[in-house]
PDB file of C-alpha atoms in Angstrom:
ATOM      1  CA  MET U 231      90.180  78.340 163.770  1.00  0.00           C
ATOM      2  CA  SER U 232      86.513  78.619 163.859  1.00  0.00           C
ATOM      3  CA  ALA U 233      84.283  76.512 161.261  1.00  0.00           C
ATOM      4  CA  LEU U 234      83.426  80.072 159.634  1.00  0.00           C
ATOM      5  CA  ASP U 235      86.938  80.994 158.892  1.00  0.00           C
ATOM      6  CA  VAL U 236      87.658  77.467 157.520  1.00  0.00           C
ATOM      7  CA  ALA U 237      84.374  77.876 155.250  1.00  0.00           C
ATOM      8  CA  LYS U 238      85.653  81.294 154.074  1.00  0.00           C
ATOM      9  CA  HIS U 239      89.205  79.817 153.298  1.00  0.00           C
ATOM     10  CA  ASP U 240      87.723  77.074 151.206  1.00  0.00           C
ATOM     11  CA  ARG U 241      85.646  79.331 149.083  1.00  0.00           C
ATOM     12  CA  GLN U 242      88.877  81.388 148.276  1.00  0.00           C
ATOM     13  CA  ARG U 243      90.844  78.542 147.284  1.00  0.00           C
ATOM     14  CA  GLY U 244      91.524  78.261 143.508  1.00  0.00           C
ATOM     15  CA  GLN U 245      91.196  82.317 142.981  1.00  0.00           C
ATOM     16  CA  ALA U 246      94.926  82.604 142.556  1.00  0.00           C
ATOM     17  CA  ILE U 247      94.915  79.799 139.739  1.00  0.00           C
ATOM     18  CA  VAL U 248      92.255  82.081 137.883  1.00  0.00           C
ATOM     19  CA  ILE U 249      94.337  85.279 138.553  1.00  0.00           C
ATOM     20  CA  VAL U 250      97.611  83.742 137.463  1.00  0.00           C
ATOM     21  CA  ALA U 251      95.780  82.261 134.219  1.00  0.00           C
ATOM     22  CA  ALA U 252      94.363  85.654 133.256  1.00  0.00           C
ATOM     23  CA  MET U 253      97.999  87.425 134.010  1.00  0.00           C
ATOM     24  CA  LEU U 254      99.514  84.810 131.820  1.00  0.00           C
ATOM     25  CA  VAL U 255      97.029  85.330 128.725  1.00  0.00           C
ATOM     26  CA  ALA U 256      97.496  89.121 129.154  1.00  0.00           C
ATOM     27  CA  PHE U 257     101.235  88.631 128.999  1.00  0.00           C
ATOM     28  CA  VAL U 258     101.235  86.561 126.154  1.00  0.00           C
ATOM     29  CA  VAL U 259      98.944  88.771 123.855  1.00  0.00           C
ATOM     30  CA  LEU U 260     101.089  91.741 125.201  1.00  0.00           C
ATOM     31  CA  GLY U 261     104.371  89.802 124.289  1.00  0.00           C
ATOM     32  CA  THR U 262     102.902  89.099 120.705  1.00  0.00           C
ATOM     33  CA  MET U 263     101.905  92.749 120.353  1.00  0.00           C
ATOM     34  CA  VAL U 264     105.496  93.821 121.368  1.00  0.00           C
ATOM     35  CA  PHE U 265     107.300  91.472 119.130  1.00  0.00           C
ATOM     36  CA  ASP U 266     105.434  92.054 115.825  1.00  0.00           C
ATOM     37  CA  VAL U 267     105.161  95.711 116.157  1.00  0.00           C
ATOM     38  CA  GLY U 268     108.918  95.671 116.714  1.00  0.00           C
ATOM     39  CA  LEU U 269     109.359  93.669 113.546  1.00  0.00           C
ATOM     40  CA  ALA U 270     107.100  96.192 111.712  1.00  0.00           C
ATOM     41  CA  MET U 271     108.966  99.187 112.846  1.00  0.00           C
ATOM     42  CA  SER U 272     112.227  97.639 111.727  1.00  0.00           C
ATOM     43  CA  ASP U 273     110.815  96.741 108.511  1.00  0.00           C
ATOM     44  CA  ARG U 274     109.492 100.447 108.051  1.00  0.00           C
ATOM     45  CA  ARG U 275     112.893 101.722 108.779  1.00  0.00           C
ATOM     46  CA  ASN U 276     114.425  99.596 106.099  1.00  0.00           C
ATOM     47  CA  ILE U 277     111.864 100.338 103.460  1.00  0.00           C
ATOM     48  CA  GLN U 278     111.984 104.116 104.365  1.00  0.00           C
ATOM     49  CA  ALA U 279     115.877 103.988 103.620  1.00  0.00           C
ATOM     50  CA  HIS U 280     115.226 102.295 100.438  1.00  0.00           C
ATOM     51  CA  ALA U 281     112.425 104.632  99.323  1.00  0.00           C
ATOM     52  CA  ASP U 282     114.719 107.711 100.170  1.00  0.00           C
ATOM     53  CA  ALA U 283     117.497 106.328  98.105  1.00  0.00           C
ATOM     54  CA  ALA U 284     115.472 105.391  95.027  1.00  0.00           C
ATOM     55  CA  ALA U 285     113.614 108.827  95.130  1.00  0.00           C
ATOM     56  CA  LEU U 286     116.925 110.675  95.140  1.00  0.00           C
ATOM     57  CA  ALA U 287     118.644 108.804  92.616  1.00  0.00           C
ATOM     58  CA  GLY U 288     115.528 108.979  90.177  1.00  0.00           C
ATOM     59  CA  ALA U 289     114.970 112.420  90.735  1.00  0.00           C
ATOM     60  CA  ARG U 290     118.616 113.297  89.708  1.00  0.00           C
ATOM     61  CA  SER U 291     117.820 111.689  86.323  1.00  0.00           C
ATOM     62  CA  TYR U 292     115.092 113.813  85.378  1.00  0.00           C
ATOM     63  CA  GLY U 293     115.383 115.767  82.198  1.00  0.00           C
ATOM     64  CA  PRO U 294     113.680 117.157  78.912  1.00  0.00           C
ATOM     65  CA  GLN U 295     113.916 113.588  77.408  1.00  0.00           C
ATOM     66  CA  GLY U 296     110.952 112.329  79.715  1.00  0.00           C
ATOM     67  CA  THR U 297     110.273 110.675  83.064  1.00  0.00           C
ATOM     68  CA  SER U 298     110.993 107.184  82.202  1.00  0.00           C
ATOM     69  CA  LYS U 299     114.759 107.255  82.945  1.00  0.00           C
ATOM     70  CA  ALA U 300     114.091 108.528  86.432  1.00  0.00           C
ATOM     71  CA  HIS U 301     111.586 105.647  87.146  1.00  0.00           C
ATOM     72  CA  TRP U 302     114.094 103.173  85.647  1.00  0.00           C
ATOM     73  CA  ILE U 303     116.833 104.394  87.974  1.00  0.00           C
ATOM     74  CA  ALA U 304     114.573 104.334  90.848  1.00  0.00           C
ATOM     75  CA  MET U 305     113.458 100.835  89.966  1.00  0.00           C
ATOM     76  CA  GLN U 306     117.127  99.878  89.732  1.00  0.00           C
ATOM     77  CA  TYR U 307     117.914 101.193  93.139  1.00  0.00           C
ATOM     78  CA  LEU U 308     114.991  99.172  94.614  1.00  0.00           C
ATOM     79  CA  ALA U 309     115.524  95.812  92.764  1.00  0.00           C
ATOM     80  CA  PRO U 310     118.399  94.522  94.828  1.00  0.00           C
ATOM     81  CA  ALA U 311     117.408  95.744  98.068  1.00  0.00           C
ATOM     82  CA  LEU U 312     113.892  94.466  97.727  1.00  0.00           C
ATOM     83  CA  GLY U 313     114.606  91.241  96.112  1.00  0.00           C
ATOM     84  CA  PHE U 314     113.175  91.417  92.572  1.00  0.00           C
ATOM     85  CA  GLY U 315     114.439  91.976  88.901  1.00  0.00           C
ATOM     86  CA  VAL U 316     114.049  94.733  86.535  1.00  0.00           C
ATOM     87  CA  PRO U 317     112.293  94.760  84.065  1.00  0.00           C
ATOM     88  CA  THR U 318     109.142  94.290  85.809  1.00  0.00           C
ATOM     89  CA  GLY U 319     105.483  94.749  84.663  1.00  0.00           C
ATOM     90  CA  ALA U 320     105.336  97.903  82.663  1.00  0.00           C
ATOM     91  CA  CYS U 321     108.726  99.107  83.480  1.00  0.00           C
ATOM     92  CA  GLY U 322     110.575  97.368  80.672  1.00  0.00           C
ATOM     93  CA  SER U 323     113.497  99.724  79.919  1.00  0.00           C
ATOM     94  CA  VAL U 324     115.133 102.999  80.528  1.00  0.00           C
ATOM     95  CA  ALA U 325     113.115 104.460  77.628  1.00  0.00           C
ATOM     96  CA  SER U 326     109.996 102.724  78.819  1.00  0.00           C
ATOM     97  CA  CYS U 327     109.063 102.752  82.400  1.00  0.00           C
ATOM     98  CA  PRO U 328     106.130 104.799  83.340  1.00  0.00           C
ATOM     99  CA  ALA U 329     104.658 106.126  86.454  1.00  0.00           C
ATOM    100  CA  GLY U 330     102.446 103.815  88.164  1.00  0.00           C
ATOM    101  CA  THR U 331     102.096 101.003  90.778  1.00  0.00           C
ATOM    102  CA  TYR U 332     104.116  97.850  90.408  1.00  0.00           C
ATOM    103  CA  GLY U 333     103.511  94.730  92.516  1.00  0.00           C
ATOM    104  CA  VAL U 334     106.713  92.822  93.406  1.00  0.00           C
ATOM    105  CA  SER U 335     107.488  90.065  95.737  1.00  0.00           C
ATOM    106  CA  GLY U 336     105.374  91.164  98.654  1.00  0.00           C
ATOM    107  CA  TYR U 337     105.888  94.743  97.993  1.00  0.00           C
ATOM    108  CA  GLN U 338     103.805  97.418  96.137  1.00  0.00           C
ATOM    109  CA  ILE U 339     105.883 100.482  94.713  1.00  0.00           C
ATOM    110  CA  THR U 340     104.258 103.632  93.305  1.00  0.00           C
ATOM    111  CA  LEU U 341     106.194 106.026  91.401  1.00  0.00           C
ATOM    112  CA  ARG U 342     104.550 109.474  90.701  1.00  0.00           C
ATOM    113  CA  ASP U 343     105.906 112.519  89.009  1.00  0.00           C
ATOM    114  CA  SER U 344     105.144 116.130  89.778  1.00  0.00           C
ATOM    115  CA  TYR U 345     106.266 119.719  89.082  1.00  0.00           C
ATOM    116  CA  ARG U 346     108.178 121.732  91.613  1.00  0.00           C
ATOM    117  CA  PRO U 347     106.174 124.476  93.192  1.00  0.00           C
ATOM    118  CA  ASN U 348     106.855 127.770  91.331  1.00  0.00           C
ATOM    119  CA  GLY U 349     109.304 125.765  89.034  1.00  0.00           C
ATOM    120  CA  ILE U 350     109.994 127.000  85.690  1.00  0.00           C
ATOM    121  CA  LEU U 351     111.036 123.776  83.996  1.00  0.00           C
ATOM    122  CA  ASN U 352     108.473 122.393  81.523  1.00  0.00           C
ATOM    123  CA  TYR U 353     108.936 118.637  82.700  1.00  0.00           C
ATOM    124  CA  PRO U 354     108.395 116.965  85.977  1.00  0.00           C
ATOM    125  CA  SER U 355     111.037 117.309  88.357  1.00  0.00           C
ATOM    126  CA  VAL U 356     109.721 115.945  91.557  1.00  0.00           C
ATOM    127  CA  LEU U 357     109.558 112.056  92.099  1.00  0.00           C
ATOM    128  CA  ASP U 358     107.511 110.454  94.880  1.00  0.00           C
ATOM    129  CA  VAL U 359     108.193 106.932  95.852  1.00  0.00           C
ATOM    130  CA  VAL U 360     105.924 104.878  98.074  1.00  0.00           C
ATOM    131  CA  ILE U 361     106.570 101.505  99.184  1.00  0.00           C
ATOM    132  CA  SER U 362     103.987  99.198 100.865  1.00  0.00           C
ATOM    133  CA  HIS U 363     104.908  95.886 102.259  1.00  0.00           C
ATOM    134  CA  GLN U 364     102.712  93.022 103.592  1.00  0.00           C
ATOM    135  CA  GLN U 365     104.300  90.292 105.510  1.00  0.00           C
ATOM    136  CA  PRO U 366     102.924  87.296 107.671  1.00  0.00           C
ATOM    137  CA  SER U 367     102.778  87.979 111.385  1.00  0.00           C
ATOM    138  CA  ILE U 368     104.612  85.730 113.540  1.00  0.00           C
ATOM    139  CA  PHE U 369     102.816  85.876 116.910  1.00  0.00           C
ATOM    140  CA  ALA U 370     100.017  88.227 116.391  1.00  0.00           C
ATOM    141  CA  SER U 371      98.186  85.706 114.071  1.00  0.00           C
ATOM    142  CA  MET U 372      96.974  84.124 117.411  1.00  0.00           C
ATOM    143  CA  VAL U 373      94.935  86.977 118.186  1.00  0.00           C
ATOM    144  CA  GLY U 374      93.537  87.518 114.593  1.00  0.00           C
ATOM    145  CA  TYR U 375      96.112  89.458 112.608  1.00  0.00           C
ATOM    146  CA  ALA U 376      97.499  87.247 109.898  1.00  0.00           C
ATOM    147  CA  GLN U 377      99.214  90.074 107.923  1.00  0.00           C
ATOM    148  CA  LEU U 378     101.296  93.029 109.060  1.00  0.00           C
ATOM    149  CA  THR U 379     101.287  96.023 106.526  1.00  0.00           C
ATOM    150  CA  THR U 380     104.076  98.681 106.613  1.00  0.00           C
ATOM    151  CA  ALA U 381     104.750 101.578 104.393  1.00  0.00           C
ATOM    152  CA  ALA U 382     107.063 104.322 103.701  1.00  0.00           C
ATOM    153  CA  SER U 383     107.099 107.321 101.080  1.00  0.00           C
ATOM    154  CA  ALA U 384     109.708 109.651 100.010  1.00  0.00           C
ATOM    155  CA  ARG U 385     109.881 112.492  97.680  1.00  0.00           C
ATOM    156  CA  ALA U 386     112.863 114.259  96.028  1.00  0.00           C
ATOM    157  CA  ARG U 387     113.304 116.753  93.324  1.00  0.00           C
ATOM    158  CA  LYS U 388     115.992 117.340  90.666  1.00  0.00           C
ATOM    159  CA  PRO U 389     118.748 119.050  92.533  1.00  0.00           C
ATOM    160  CA  GLY U 390     120.031 122.535  91.729  1.00  0.00           C
ATOM    161  CA  PRO U 391     118.136 125.751  91.383  1.00  0.00           C
ATOM    162  CA  GLU U 392     115.759 126.278  88.399  1.00  0.00           C
ATOM    163  CA  ILE U 393     116.625 129.331  86.792  1.00  0.00           C
ATOM    164  CA  THR U 394     116.083 131.132  83.437  1.00  0.00           C
ATOM    165  CA  GLY U 395     119.101 132.513  81.788  1.00  0.00           C
ATOM    166  CA  SER U 396     118.867 136.379  80.771  1.00  0.00           C
ATOM    167  CA  VAL U 397     119.016 137.043  77.208  1.00  0.00           C
ATOM    168  CA  TYR U 398     120.379 140.465  77.754  1.00  0.00           C
ATOM    169  CA  ALA U 399     122.751 142.338  80.004  1.00  0.00           C
ATOM    170  CA  VAL U 400     122.749 145.465  81.980  1.00  0.00           C
ATOM    171  CA  ALA U 401     125.634 147.845  81.381  1.00  0.00           C
ATOM    172  CA  ALA U 402     126.220 151.213  82.853  1.00  0.00           C
ATOM    173  CA  VAL U 403     129.142 153.407  81.779  1.00  0.00           C
ATOM    174  CA  SER U 404     128.765 156.086  84.300  1.00  0.00           C
ATOM    175  CA  GLY U 405     125.898 157.053  86.610  1.00  0.00           C
ATOM    176  CA  ASP U 406     123.468 154.855  88.173  1.00  0.00           C
ATOM    177  CA  ALA U 407     121.319 151.967  86.777  1.00  0.00           C
ATOM    178  CA  LEU U 408     117.784 151.410  87.796  1.00  0.00           C
ATOM    179  CA  LEU U 409     116.551 147.877  87.574  1.00  0.00           C
ATOM    180  CA  THR U 410     112.863 147.029  87.839  1.00  0.00           C
TER     181      THR U 410
END
């Protein structure tokens, strides 16, 4: 080897250490993102299932007596799954559980009522349930994300058709009947 080759080799010494260190940092950052994003996606699937069940159960309870029963039943479905007790906040009983936002044990639950499009009932028959959950990140806090927020929403309507009963009947003894 010539003196020029030896000098070139000495200048390149240590480059592998820098490359390996950079790759190690990149893998750690990527691993933290994959792990925490996986936990967040799993959490979102779980709260989506809870929101779906609560919305459906609550919507089945709508009636002319008011919306409190629907909200109360939705909260009853969510309580054991999310680890809180009912009554909570303004939702105190089956007769007094208004629509609104409730903060319970790391979750924020929003209940909203609306009317079915083109519906004929004179009371709300559509329940929206939105659940938001904040949890501490496990590894992403190393890169500046201390909290992960996941959310899910569900909408359900009172089952069955909305119809008005007819107060008259059509009868034809003979011939054709024309209905308009």
